[in-house]
Every structure is written in structure tokens, then in C-alpha cells.
Coordinates of C-alpha atoms and ligand atoms in Angstrom, one line a residue:
M1 CA -21.3 0.0 20.7
A2 CA -21.2 -2.1 17.6
R3 CA -24.3 -2.3 15.6
K4 CA -26.5 -5.2 16.5
G5 CA -25.7 -8.3 14.6
H6 CA -22.5 -6.9 13.1
K7 CA -19.9 -9.7 12.6
Y8 CA -16.2 -9.7 13.2
I9 CA -13.5 -12.0 11.9
F10 CA -10.2 -11.6 13.9
V11 CA -7.1 -12.8 12.1
I12 CA -4.2 -13.7 14.3
G13 CA -0.8 -15.1 13.3
G14 CA 0.8 -18.2 14.6
V15 CA 4.4 -19.6 14.5
M16 CA 6.1 -16.7 12.8
S17 CA 5.5 -13.4 11.0
G18 CA 5.7 -12.7 7.3
V19 CA 3.6 -15.7 6.1
G20 CA 0.9 -13.7 4.4
K21 CA -1.6 -12.7 7.0
G22 CA -2.3 -9.5 5.1
I23 CA -3.1 -11.3 1.9
A24 CA -5.2 -13.9 3.7
S25 CA -7.2 -11.1 5.4
S26 CA -7.6 -9.3 2.1
S27 CA -8.7 -12.5 0.3
M28 CA -11.2 -13.3 3.0
G29 CA -12.6 -9.8 2.6
L30 CA -12.8 -10.2 -1.1
V31 CA -14.6 -13.6 -1.1
L32 CA -17.1 -12.3 1.5
Q33 CA -17.7 -9.2 -0.6
A34 CA -18.1 -11.3 -3.7
K35 CA -20.9 -13.1 -1.9
G36 CA -22.8 -9.9 -1.5
F37 CA -21.7 -8.8 2.0
S38 CA -20.4 -5.4 2.7
V39 CA -17.0 -5.7 4.3
N40 CA -14.4 -3.5 5.9
L41 CA -10.8 -4.6 6.6
V42 CA -9.0 -3.3 9.6
K43 CA -5.2 -3.4 10.2
V44 CA -3.9 -3.3 13.8
D45 CA -0.2 -2.4 14.1
P46 CA 0.7 -3.0 17.7
Y47 CA 3.9 -0.8 17.6
L48 CA 4.1 2.5 19.5
N49 CA 4.6 4.7 16.4
V50 CA 1.4 6.8 16.1
D51 CA 1.3 6.1 12.3
A52 CA 3.6 4.5 9.8
G53 CA 4.7 7.9 8.4
T54 CA 7.9 8.1 10.4
M55 CA 9.2 4.6 9.6
N56 CA 11.9 3.8 7.0
P57 CA 10.2 2.1 4.0
T58 CA 13.2 -0.1 3.3
E59 CA 12.8 -1.7 6.7
H60 CA 9.1 -1.6 7.1
G61 CA 7.7 -1.5 3.6
E62 CA 6.1 1.4 1.9
V63 CA 4.0 4.0 3.7
F64 CA 0.5 3.7 2.2
V65 CA -1.5 7.0 2.4
L66 CA -5.3 6.9 2.6
D67 CA -7.7 9.5 1.2
S68 CA -8.0 10.9 4.7
G69 CA -4.2 11.5 4.8
L70 CA -3.5 8.9 7.4
E71 CA -0.1 7.3 6.8
T72 CA -0.5 3.5 7.2
D73 CA 1.1 0.1 6.6
Q74 CA 1.4 -1.5 3.2
D75 CA -1.3 -4.0 4.1
M76 CA -3.8 -1.2 3.8
G77 CA -2.8 -1.0 0.1
N78 CA -3.5 -4.7 -0.3
Y79 CA -6.9 -4.3 1.4
E80 CA -7.9 -1.5 -0.9
R81 CA -6.7 -3.3 -4.0
F82 CA -8.5 -6.5 -3.2
L83 CA -11.8 -4.8 -2.1
N84 CA -11.5 -2.2 -4.9
R85 CA -12.6 0.5 -2.6
D86 CA -11.2 3.3 -0.4
L87 CA -10.8 2.6 3.3
G88 CA -11.1 5.1 6.0
A89 CA -8.9 6.3 8.8
E90 CA -10.9 4.2 11.3
D91 CA -9.7 1.1 9.5
Y92 CA -6.2 1.5 10.7
M93 CA -4.9 1.6 14.2
T94 CA -1.5 1.4 16.0
G95 CA -0.6 0.9 19.6
G96 CA 0.7 4.4 19.6
M97 CA -2.6 5.8 18.6
I98 CA -4.5 3.9 21.3
Y99 CA -2.1 4.9 24.0
Q100 CA -2.0 8.5 22.8
T101 CA -5.8 8.7 23.1
V102 CA -5.8 7.2 26.5
I103 CA -3.1 9.4 27.8
N104 CA -4.6 12.6 26.4
R105 CA -7.9 11.6 28.0
E106 CA -6.2 11.1 31.3
R107 CA -4.5 14.5 31.0
A108 CA -7.9 16.1 30.4
L109 CA -9.3 14.4 33.6
G110 CA -11.3 12.1 31.4
Y111 CA -11.0 9.2 33.9
G112 CA -12.4 11.2 36.8
G113 CA -9.5 10.7 39.1
K114 CA -9.3 6.9 38.7
C115 CA -6.0 5.0 38.2
V116 CA -5.7 4.4 34.5
E117 CA -4.6 0.9 33.6
A118 CA -3.8 -1.2 30.5
I119 CA -6.7 -3.4 31.6
P120 CA -9.4 -2.2 31.4
D121 CA -8.7 1.3 30.0
V122 CA -6.4 0.6 27.1
R123 CA -8.4 -2.6 26.2
N124 CA -11.6 -0.6 26.3
E125 CA -10.2 1.9 23.9
I126 CA -9.1 -0.8 21.5
Q127 CA -12.6 -2.4 21.7
Q128 CA -14.2 0.9 21.0
R129 CA -12.0 1.4 17.9
Y130 CA -12.9 -2.1 16.6
E131 CA -16.5 -1.2 16.9
S132 CA -16.3 2.3 15.6
A133 CA -14.6 1.1 12.4
S134 CA -17.6 -1.1 11.7
N135 CA -20.0 1.8 12.5
V136 CA -18.3 4.3 10.2
N137 CA -18.2 1.8 7.3
E138 CA -21.8 0.6 8.0
S139 CA -20.4 -2.8 6.9
E140 CA -21.9 -6.2 7.8
I141 CA -18.6 -7.9 8.5
S142 CA -15.3 -6.5 9.7
V143 CA -12.1 -8.5 9.1
I144 CA -9.6 -7.3 11.7
E145 CA -6.0 -8.4 11.2
I146 CA -4.0 -8.2 14.4
G147 CA -0.4 -7.6 13.5
G148 CA 2.5 -9.7 14.9
T149 CA 2.4 -13.3 16.1
V150 CA 0.6 -14.9 19.0
G151 CA 2.9 -14.8 22.0
D152 CA 4.2 -11.2 21.2
F153 CA 4.1 -8.9 24.2
Q154 CA 2.8 -6.0 22.1
N155 CA -0.4 -7.5 20.6
A156 CA -1.7 -9.2 23.7
L157 CA -4.1 -6.4 24.6
F158 CA -5.5 -6.4 21.1
I159 CA -6.2 -10.1 21.3
D160 CA -7.7 -9.7 24.8
A161 CA -10.1 -7.0 23.5
A162 CA -11.3 -9.4 20.9
R163 CA -11.7 -12.1 23.5
V164 CA -14.0 -9.9 25.6
M165 CA -16.1 -9.1 22.5
K166 CA -16.4 -12.8 21.8
M167 CA -17.4 -13.5 25.4
R168 CA -20.2 -10.9 25.1
H169 CA -21.4 -11.7 21.5
P170 CA -20.4 -15.4 20.9
D171 CA -22.4 -15.7 17.7
D172 CA -20.9 -12.6 16.1
I173 CA -17.3 -13.3 16.3
T174 CA -14.9 -15.8 14.8
F175 CA -11.2 -16.3 15.0
V176 CA -8.9 -17.3 12.2
M177 CA -5.3 -18.3 12.8
V178 CA -2.9 -17.9 9.9
S179 CA -0.1 -20.3 10.7
Y180 CA 2.9 -21.8 9.1
L181 CA 3.8 -25.4 8.5
P182 CA 7.5 -25.9 7.8
V183 CA 8.9 -28.6 5.5
P184 CA 12.4 -29.0 6.9
G185 CA 14.8 -29.8 4.1
S186 CA 16.5 -32.6 6.1
L187 CA 13.1 -34.4 6.5
G188 CA 11.2 -33.4 3.4
E189 CA 8.1 -33.8 5.4
M190 CA 5.5 -31.2 6.5
K191 CA 5.4 -30.7 10.3
T192 CA 2.3 -29.7 12.2
R193 CA 3.7 -29.4 15.7
P194 CA 4.7 -25.6 15.6
T195 CA 1.1 -24.8 14.5
Q196 CA -0.4 -27.1 17.2
N197 CA 1.7 -25.2 19.8
A198 CA 0.7 -21.8 18.4
V199 CA -3.0 -22.8 18.7
R200 CA -2.4 -23.8 22.3
Q201 CA -0.6 -20.6 23.0
L202 CA -3.7 -18.7 21.8
N203 CA -5.8 -21.0 23.9
A204 CA -3.9 -19.7 26.9
Y205 CA -5.2 -16.3 26.1
G206 CA -8.7 -17.7 26.4
V207 CA -9.2 -17.6 22.7
H208 CA -9.9 -20.5 20.5
P209 CA -9.4 -20.2 16.7
D210 CA -12.3 -21.6 14.7
F211 CA -10.3 -21.7 11.5
L212 CA -6.8 -22.4 10.6
I213 CA -5.2 -21.1 7.4
A214 CA -2.3 -23.4 6.9
R215 CA 0.5 -21.6 5.0
S216 CA 3.2 -23.8 3.7
K217 CA 5.4 -24.5 0.7
Y218 CA 3.0 -27.3 -0.3
P219 CA -0.7 -28.1 0.0
V220 CA -1.7 -29.6 3.4
D221 CA -2.9 -33.2 2.8
E222 CA -6.1 -34.6 4.4
K223 CA -4.1 -36.7 6.9
R224 CA -2.5 -33.6 8.3
K225 CA -5.7 -31.6 8.2
R226 CA -7.3 -34.3 10.4
K227 CA -4.3 -34.3 12.7
I228 CA -4.5 -30.6 13.2
A229 CA -8.2 -30.7 13.6
I230 CA -8.0 -33.3 16.4
A231 CA -5.1 -31.7 18.1
C232 CA -6.6 -28.3 18.0
S233 CA -10.3 -29.2 18.5
M234 CA -11.3 -27.8 15.1
R235 CA -13.5 -29.0 12.3
T236 CA -11.4 -30.6 9.5
D237 CA -13.1 -28.5 6.9
H238 CA -12.0 -25.4 8.8
V239 CA -8.4 -26.2 8.2
V240 CA -7.7 -24.5 4.9
S241 CA -4.6 -25.4 2.9
A242 CA -2.8 -22.3 1.6
P243 CA 0.3 -23.4 -0.3
D244 CA 2.8 -21.0 -1.9
I245 CA 1.5 -19.8 -5.2
E246 CA 2.5 -17.9 -8.3
S247 CA 0.5 -14.8 -7.6
I248 CA -1.1 -13.3 -4.5
Y249 CA -4.2 -12.6 -6.5
D250 CA -4.8 -16.4 -6.7
V251 CA -5.4 -16.6 -3.0
P252 CA -9.1 -15.6 -3.1
L253 CA -9.7 -18.1 -5.9
N254 CA -8.1 -20.8 -3.8
F255 CA -10.2 -19.8 -0.8
E256 CA -13.3 -20.0 -3.0
K257 CA -12.3 -23.5 -4.1
D258 CA -12.3 -24.5 -0.4
K259 CA -15.7 -22.7 0.1
L260 CA -14.1 -20.6 2.8
A261 CA -16.7 -17.8 2.5
D262 CA -19.5 -20.2 3.1
A263 CA -17.8 -21.7 6.1
L264 CA -17.1 -18.3 7.6
T265 CA -20.7 -17.1 7.1
D266 CA -22.0 -20.3 8.6
A267 CA -19.7 -19.9 11.6
L268 CA -21.0 -16.4 12.0
K269 CA -24.6 -17.5 11.7
L270 CA -25.2 -15.2 8.7
P271 CA -28.0 -16.0 6.3
S272 CA -26.7 -17.4 3.0
K273 CA -26.6 -14.9 0.2
K274 CA -25.9 -15.2 -3.5
N275 CA -23.2 -17.5 -4.8
T276 CA -19.8 -16.0 -4.8
D277 CA -19.2 -13.9 -7.9
L278 CA -15.5 -13.7 -8.7
S279 CA -15.8 -13.5 -12.4
E280 CA -14.2 -10.1 -12.8
W281 CA -11.4 -11.1 -10.5
R282 CA -10.8 -14.3 -12.3
K283 CA -10.5 -12.4 -15.6
F284 CA -7.9 -10.1 -14.0
V285 CA -5.9 -13.0 -12.6
R286 CA -5.9 -14.6 -16.1
A287 CA -4.7 -11.3 -17.7
I288 CA -2.0 -10.8 -15.1
K289 CA -0.5 -14.2 -15.8
R290 CA -0.8 -14.0 -19.6
K291 CA 2.6 -13.9 -21.3
N292 CA 2.2 -11.1 -23.8
S293 CA 4.1 -11.0 -27.0
I294 CA 5.8 -7.8 -26.1
D295 CA 8.2 -7.6 -23.2
I296 CA 9.0 -4.2 -21.8
D297 CA 11.9 -3.3 -19.5
I298 CA 11.3 -0.6 -17.0
A299 CA 14.0 1.1 -14.9
I300 CA 13.0 2.4 -11.5
V301 CA 15.7 4.8 -10.5
G302 CA 16.0 5.3 -6.7
K303 CA 18.3 5.8 -3.8
Y304 CA 17.4 3.1 -1.5
F305 CA 19.1 0.3 -3.4
D306 CA 22.3 0.1 -1.6
T307 CA 21.4 0.2 2.0
G308 CA 22.0 -3.5 2.8
D309 CA 19.4 -5.9 4.0
F310 CA 16.0 -4.9 2.7
V311 CA 13.1 -5.9 0.5
L312 CA 12.8 -3.4 -2.3
S313 CA 9.6 -4.9 -3.6
D314 CA 8.0 -3.9 -0.3
A315 CA 9.3 -0.4 -0.3
Y316 CA 7.8 0.2 -3.7
L317 CA 4.9 -2.2 -3.5
S318 CA 2.2 0.0 -4.9
V319 CA 4.3 1.2 -7.8
I320 CA 5.1 -2.4 -8.8
E321 CA 1.5 -3.5 -8.5
A322 CA 0.3 -0.4 -10.5
I323 CA 2.6 -1.4 -13.3
K324 CA 1.3 -5.0 -13.3
F325 CA -2.4 -3.8 -13.4
S326 CA -1.8 -1.4 -16.3
A327 CA 0.3 -4.0 -18.2
T328 CA -2.9 -6.1 -18.5
V329 CA -4.5 -3.2 -20.4
A330 CA -1.4 -2.2 -22.4
H331 CA -1.0 -5.9 -23.3
A332 CA 2.6 -6.1 -22.3
T333 CA 4.7 -8.2 -20.0
P334 CA 6.6 -5.8 -17.8
H335 CA 10.1 -6.5 -16.3
I336 CA 11.1 -4.2 -13.5
H337 CA 14.8 -3.3 -12.9
W338 CA 16.1 -1.5 -9.9
V339 CA 18.7 1.1 -10.8
N340 CA 20.8 2.8 -8.2
A341 CA 20.8 6.5 -8.8
K342 CA 24.4 6.6 -7.5
D343 CA 25.5 4.3 -10.3
I344 CA 24.3 7.0 -12.7
E345 CA 25.8 9.8 -10.7
H346 CA 29.3 8.3 -10.8
G347 CA 29.0 6.4 -14.1
D348 CA 28.0 6.5 -17.7
V349 CA 24.3 7.2 -17.9
E350 CA 24.0 5.8 -21.4
E351 CA 25.6 2.5 -20.3
V352 CA 23.2 2.2 -17.3
L353 CA 19.9 3.3 -18.9
S354 CA 20.1 2.6 -22.7
K355 CA 18.6 -0.9 -22.3
Y356 CA 15.3 0.2 -20.9
D357 CA 12.0 1.0 -22.6
G358 CA 10.7 3.3 -19.9
I359 CA 12.1 5.1 -16.8
I360 CA 10.4 5.8 -13.5
V361 CA 11.8 8.0 -10.7
P362 CA 9.5 7.2 -7.7
G363 CA 8.9 9.2 -4.6
G364 CA 11.8 10.0 -2.3
F365 CA 13.4 12.3 0.2
G366 CA 16.8 13.8 0.7
E367 CA 20.0 14.3 -1.2
S368 CA 21.3 10.8 -1.7
G369 CA 21.6 10.0 -5.4
I370 CA 19.7 13.1 -6.5
E371 CA 22.1 14.2 -9.2
G372 CA 22.0 10.7 -10.6
K373 CA 18.2 10.9 -10.8
I374 CA 18.4 14.3 -12.5
K375 CA 20.8 12.8 -15.1
A376 CA 18.2 10.0 -15.6
V377 CA 15.6 12.6 -16.3
E378 CA 17.8 14.4 -18.8
Y379 CA 18.7 11.1 -20.5
A380 CA 15.0 10.2 -20.9
R381 CA 14.1 13.7 -22.1
V382 CA 16.9 14.0 -24.7
N383 CA 16.5 10.4 -26.0
K384 CA 12.7 10.5 -26.0
I385 CA 12.4 7.5 -23.7
P386 CA 9.0 7.4 -21.9
Y387 CA 9.5 8.9 -18.4
F388 CA 7.1 8.9 -15.4
G389 CA 8.0 10.9 -12.3
L390 CA 6.1 10.2 -9.1
C391 CA 6.2 13.1 -6.6
Y392 CA 10.0 13.6 -6.2
G393 CA 10.3 12.3 -9.7
M394 CA 8.0 15.1 -10.9
Q395 CA 10.0 17.8 -8.9
L396 CA 13.2 16.5 -10.5
L397 CA 11.7 16.5 -14.0
V398 CA 10.9 20.2 -13.5
I399 CA 14.4 21.0 -12.0
E400 CA 16.1 19.3 -14.9
Y401 CA 14.0 21.3 -17.4
A402 CA 14.7 24.5 -15.5
R403 CA 18.5 23.9 -15.5
N404 CA 18.9 22.6 -19.1
V405 CA 16.2 24.1 -21.1
A406 CA 15.0 27.3 -19.3
K407 CA 18.7 27.9 -18.6
L408 CA 18.1 28.7 -14.9
D409 CA 21.6 27.8 -13.8
G410 CA 21.8 26.0 -10.5
A411 CA 18.1 25.4 -10.2
H412 CA 17.3 23.1 -7.3
T413 CA 14.9 22.1 -4.6
A414 CA 15.0 23.9 -1.3
E415 CA 14.9 20.5 0.3
I416 CA 18.5 20.0 -0.7
D417 CA 19.9 23.4 -1.3
K418 CA 18.3 26.1 0.9
K419 CA 20.4 28.9 -0.7
T420 CA 19.9 28.0 -4.3
K421 CA 19.6 30.9 -6.7
H422 CA 16.6 29.3 -8.4
P423 CA 14.4 27.4 -5.9
I424 CA 12.2 25.8 -8.5
V425 CA 10.9 23.5 -5.8
A426 CA 10.2 25.4 -2.6
I427 CA 8.7 24.7 0.8
M428 CA 5.1 25.7 1.5
E429 CA 4.8 28.4 4.2
S430 CA 2.7 26.2 6.5
Q431 CA 5.4 23.5 6.3
K432 CA 8.2 25.9 7.4
E433 CA 6.7 26.1 10.8
N434 CA 6.4 22.3 11.1
L435 CA 10.1 21.9 10.4
E436 CA 11.2 24.7 12.7
Q437 CA 9.3 23.0 15.5
D438 CA 10.4 19.5 14.7
K439 CA 6.9 18.5 13.9
Y440 CA 7.6 15.7 11.4
G441 CA 4.9 13.1 12.1
G442 CA 1.8 13.3 10.1
S443 CA 2.6 16.9 9.0
M444 CA 3.2 16.7 5.3
R445 CA 0.6 17.6 2.6
L446 CA -1.2 14.3 3.0
G447 CA -4.1 12.5 1.4
A448 CA -6.6 13.2 -1.3
Y449 CA -6.8 16.6 -3.0
P450 CA -8.7 17.6 -6.1
A451 CA -7.0 18.8 -9.3
N452 CA -8.1 20.3 -12.6
L453 CA -6.7 19.1 -15.9
K454 CA -6.0 21.0 -19.0
K455 CA -7.7 19.7 -22.2
G456 CA -5.5 18.5 -25.0
T457 CA -2.7 17.3 -22.7
L458 CA -1.3 13.8 -22.0
A459 CA -2.9 13.9 -18.6
Y460 CA -6.3 14.7 -19.9
G461 CA -5.9 12.1 -22.7
A462 CA -5.3 9.5 -20.0
Y463 CA -7.9 10.4 -17.4
K464 CA -10.5 11.7 -20.0
N465 CA -11.8 13.9 -17.2
E466 CA -11.3 17.6 -16.2
Q467 CA -11.4 16.9 -12.5
I468 CA -9.5 14.3 -10.6
S469 CA -8.6 13.4 -7.0
E470 CA -5.3 11.9 -6.0
R471 CA -3.3 11.2 -2.9
H472 CA -0.3 13.3 -1.7
R473 CA 2.6 12.9 0.6
H474 CA 5.2 15.7 0.3
R475 CA 6.4 19.0 1.9
Y476 CA 7.7 20.8 -1.1
E477 CA 5.9 22.2 -4.2
I478 CA 6.7 23.7 -7.6
N479 CA 7.5 27.3 -6.8
P480 CA 4.6 29.4 -8.3
K481 CA 7.1 32.2 -9.0
Y482 CA 8.8 30.2 -11.8
V483 CA 5.7 28.7 -13.4
E484 CA 5.3 31.4 -16.1
Q485 CA 9.0 31.3 -17.1
L486 CA 8.9 27.5 -17.3
E487 CA 5.8 27.5 -19.4
K488 CA 7.4 30.0 -21.8
S489 CA 10.2 27.5 -22.2
G490 CA 7.8 24.8 -23.2
M491 CA 6.8 23.0 -20.0
V492 CA 3.1 22.3 -19.6
F493 CA 1.5 22.2 -16.2
S494 CA -1.4 20.0 -17.2
G495 CA -2.9 19.6 -13.7
T496 CA -3.2 22.2 -11.0
S497 CA -5.0 22.6 -7.7
P498 CA -8.5 24.1 -8.4
D499 CA -7.3 27.6 -7.4
G500 CA -4.5 27.2 -9.9
V501 CA -1.7 27.8 -7.3
L502 CA -0.2 24.4 -6.9
M503 CA 1.2 22.5 -9.8
E504 CA 0.0 18.9 -9.7
I505 CA 1.2 17.5 -13.1
A506 CA 4.1 18.6 -15.3
E507 CA 4.5 17.3 -18.8
L508 CA 6.1 18.0 -22.2
P509 CA 4.0 18.4 -25.3
K510 CA 3.6 15.2 -27.3
K511 CA 5.3 16.7 -30.4
V512 CA 8.4 17.2 -28.3
H513 CA 8.5 13.9 -26.4
P514 CA 6.3 10.8 -26.6
F515 CA 5.7 10.6 -22.8
M516 CA 7.5 12.9 -20.3
L517 CA 5.2 13.4 -17.4
G518 CA 5.4 13.7 -13.6
T519 CA 2.8 14.0 -10.9
Q520 CA 3.2 15.8 -7.6
F521 CA 0.8 13.2 -6.1
H522 CA 1.2 9.4 -5.9
P523 CA -1.0 7.8 -8.6
E524 CA 0.2 4.4 -7.6
L525 CA -1.9 4.6 -4.4
K526 CA -5.1 4.5 -6.3
A527 CA -4.2 1.8 -8.8
R528 CA -6.4 -1.2 -8.4
P529 CA -6.5 -4.6 -10.1
L530 CA -10.0 -4.0 -11.5
S531 CA -9.4 -0.3 -12.3
P532 CA -5.8 0.1 -13.4
H533 CA -4.5 3.7 -13.1
P534 CA -4.9 5.7 -16.3
L535 CA -1.5 7.4 -16.1
F536 CA 0.4 4.1 -15.5
T537 CA -1.6 2.7 -18.5
A538 CA -0.6 5.7 -20.7
F539 CA 3.0 5.4 -19.6
L540 CA 3.1 1.7 -20.4
K541 CA 1.4 2.2 -23.7
A542 CA 4.2 4.7 -24.5
T543 CA 6.8 2.2 -23.5
V544 CA 5.3 -0.4 -25.8
V545 CA 5.4 2.1 -28.8
H546 CA 9.0 2.9 -27.8
K547 CA 10.0 -0.7 -27.8
K548 CA 8.4 -1.4 -31.1
N549 CA 10.2 1.6 -32.7
T550 CA 13.7 0.6 -31.4
Ligands
LIG601 N1 10.8 15.0 -0.9 C1 9.8 15.6 -1.7 C2 8.9 16.5 -0.8 O1 8.8 16.3 0.4 C3 9.0 14.5 -2.4 C4 8.3 13.6 -1.5 C5 7.8 12.3 -2.2 O2 8.3 12.0 -3.2 N2 6.9 11.7 -1.6 O3 8.2 17.3 -1.4

């Protein structure tokens, strides 16, 4: 059972998907937190995948890994970035997870011989998860975003579980619909009808939204607010205008202008707390929009860039945001350029890469474009261009060094070449079994692990700490058998697992290269607006120096 007096805000989409429910939920979380409430944000993904780990990032956006190791949707990244805190495994659920639990329970005779049904058994499991998320977090308010749009077949049980909770605890639950108001080009006029219909559709579920966040190209005027309010039996001041804006980080500030946090807490019959304090956030938003005198051009070299219809900015969302946050500290205006590794593989590396002030090779899997990425690493190393390798990008940094400096001919990763003479990157023993048994889902080295840093290195200089904790998502590791030889050739493993067996950070000494560093973990997953990641900051500062010197 939920703790007594715990409050829930359910966020449901109307009209169509992709209008910013995740950002609206994150922003509601932030304005309530800024008022002094403890808040947890929960994402419900109705699909039947048990987690997001098996989904293609170019189609579904990046896989965001939590400390716990759970592979989740990119919205969880936004939630953590807005709230500036880690969220737990309870804060994410999928249809697959719910059904798996129910079916496992049935197999274990957990239903005592009864017929197991979507209603009430699956619905009860959903409700129980809504409640346990708030219990684990010990929060006062849970903002729960139900994925999809009203009318979807898949999310109906999730909405119904919320309805039952509202029926039992009417004062503790409020519903917010995030809807879309089109402005058809032929008319040039904002239309409210699709939204009115979406509200009616939700009404047919037995749920009435108390608030409407009206997403549109333009602000919603008072006349239309009144029209929606009357048509949808809603208070006019509960219709919140949410026009397209320059930066997603403006959304909480706009909500604050509309006093949304006060309206939500009133609706939930919460005692009023302090005035909303968004001063740090406001400072950050100002900094992120500032046009700095120095522009830096960063190449992200990857393989996914030629697969047709996709949104790259979603596939690498955390990397892009991490760059933006650190740019506020490095006082630079970053410009990100997507570089297809295959263009380097088959073309002139100098021609493709010479215009950039810094190069990133992000996380990745498989063979496609790999020799192009390795060429990019070599180009950065030889030409002393700041290089930052994230996971795969670190493994390739070490492979390039092994091949070209340590003279280990044919050095490779066992992921691509199982028979390589020099498996510089090898599979962990525990992972072998997983692959042999086709256990792919949720089986990588996942989540937060501690690492120790060596003093006097680039990594230590950035973190200013001997112990760190970072999030992982990989199957392969730097092969311990080659560590000594690589170190003799000049490579520095500046971060290792506490037992010294796993290499967590590889870098070159500053006297050899201004910034050549890669991490086996994904630092971008812990970069936050109010606490930019120290390694991204160090990388960007190096790119600024590089730019000034060229
Ligand atoms: N493919 C590599 C591995 O599995 C790197 C994974 C990644 O970049 N996330 O080890």
C-alpha cells in the first residue's frame, strides 16, 4: 500500500505522441521539488520488451542506464537531469516487466489455482508498482508518466490502474493531460477540437484530467483556454500554455510563470510550502543560452549515421546534453557534427576531420565503420587533437595504440575478430556463457561500479578525487594480459576497478598529447545541468585551448 497521504500526478498524452510529455513531466517534478517537496518521477513504457536494452537506439532513442543497472528509456535521463538526482529501478516499468512478474507468479502457483486475468491481476500488479516506487523513494509526490497516447490499446491497463487509485484516494491523485493543438498551415489558426476529443476519450476510461498542458507552436490565448475549459469541464487556470521554445530547460521556468506548482499542490490538497526556488536553474538556463566568444566544433564519429530514417539527437541524447552542460563551465559555444565512420574508412581522414577542434567516439557495438573509427583515433593522436572515447571509443583508443605504437600487429577486439592474434579487448568469462546461451537481455556489465584513480593523471585532475562511481554498459574489457605491455609503451590506465583487474580509464600523458582519454564507462549518463561532468568539462577545455592555438 502507498504511504498515507502520498500524492500522485499521472501524466497522460492526448492527440499524438512526441509532443514532450517527458519534458513536461520532468519540469513538473522540478518545480515541485523547487517548492520543497520530495519528488520521484516514474516512467511507464507499455511495450512488451522487459527493458529498453534490446531496442535499437536509432529507432527508439538511447538506452539510459541507471545506477542499479536497469536499461531504460531516454526519458529517465531527462528526469535525472531535471531533478539532479539518481532514480531507482522502481521508477521505471514496462508492460513486459509487469506481465513477466504476473506470469512467473502464476507458474509458481502464486494465484492459488484461480484464473489469472488482465483485470484485476495485471492491473493490481501495476498499481502495486506505482505504490512501491513512492515507498522506496520515500517521496511526498510521485509524477508518473504513462507512455503512449490516450486510445492506445497498450496503455489502457496502466490508465485503469490509476483510475482505481483515484477512486479510492480522490484527494491524493490528479491527472494531467499533455495534448497538442495544431495550427494548420492552410488556416493559420490554432485548433482545439483534437484536444477536446482526446479529453473525451480519456473520460470514456472513467478518468477526468484536472489539468491540460497545451503544447503548440504558439502560446494558447485566453479565448482558447476558456473554450477548452468549458468544453472539457476544467478550470481555465488549469489550462497551461506550453508553446515551442528555444530550450527544453526553459519549460520549468514557463511553468513557474503560470504558477503550475501552486495549482498542482492545491489540487492535491497539500499544505503550501516555501516559494519556488529556481535560482540555480535560472542561472544554468542563462549560461546555456549565452553566446560565448569561442565557438568549438566537435565531431562525433559513429556508425549509425546512414541507416535512413532516424533521429540521431535522440540516439546520443546524453552525450549531447553532457557537452552542453560542460560548455557552460568551459565558456564555449559547442557545435556538434555527426561524422559517419564509413566516410573515414573509405575516404581521406584529413579531409573529413581536420576542421574539428575535438573528436568523440561514442559507445557502440559491432563491426560497421570500426576501421574508420580507429583511423579517427589515430588522426586525433598523431595530430594532437583532443579525443574523448566513450566505452567503445575507449576500447578503440587502446586498440589503435596497441597496433600503431606498441606494434602489436593485428590487435583487435574479440567482439569483431574472435581469432585475432592480439585480443586487446576480450570478453569477460561470465559474459561468454551469456552469449553461448543467447542471454542478451539485461546481461551486460551494467550500472554503477566504483573505480580508483591514479594521482597526477588527466582523470584525477578532472575529478579531483581518488574514488569515483560511474555507469557501465558493455560486454568486453581491456584484456589484463596486455596491460603491462601497453603501459611500457606509454599508455596510462588512470582508472581501474578497486581490485585493479579491470581498466576503467585509458589516457596518454599530457606531455605527449593535450587530451587523449577514453572511459570504459559512460560518463554522459551522470552529467547534469547543475553538475556538469568533470571529464566532459576537461575535454571541452582542451578543445578550447586547441582552437585558440590553431
Ligand atoms: N561493444 C562494446 C562492448 O560490448 C562497447 C559497448 C559500448 O560502447 N557501450 O564492450
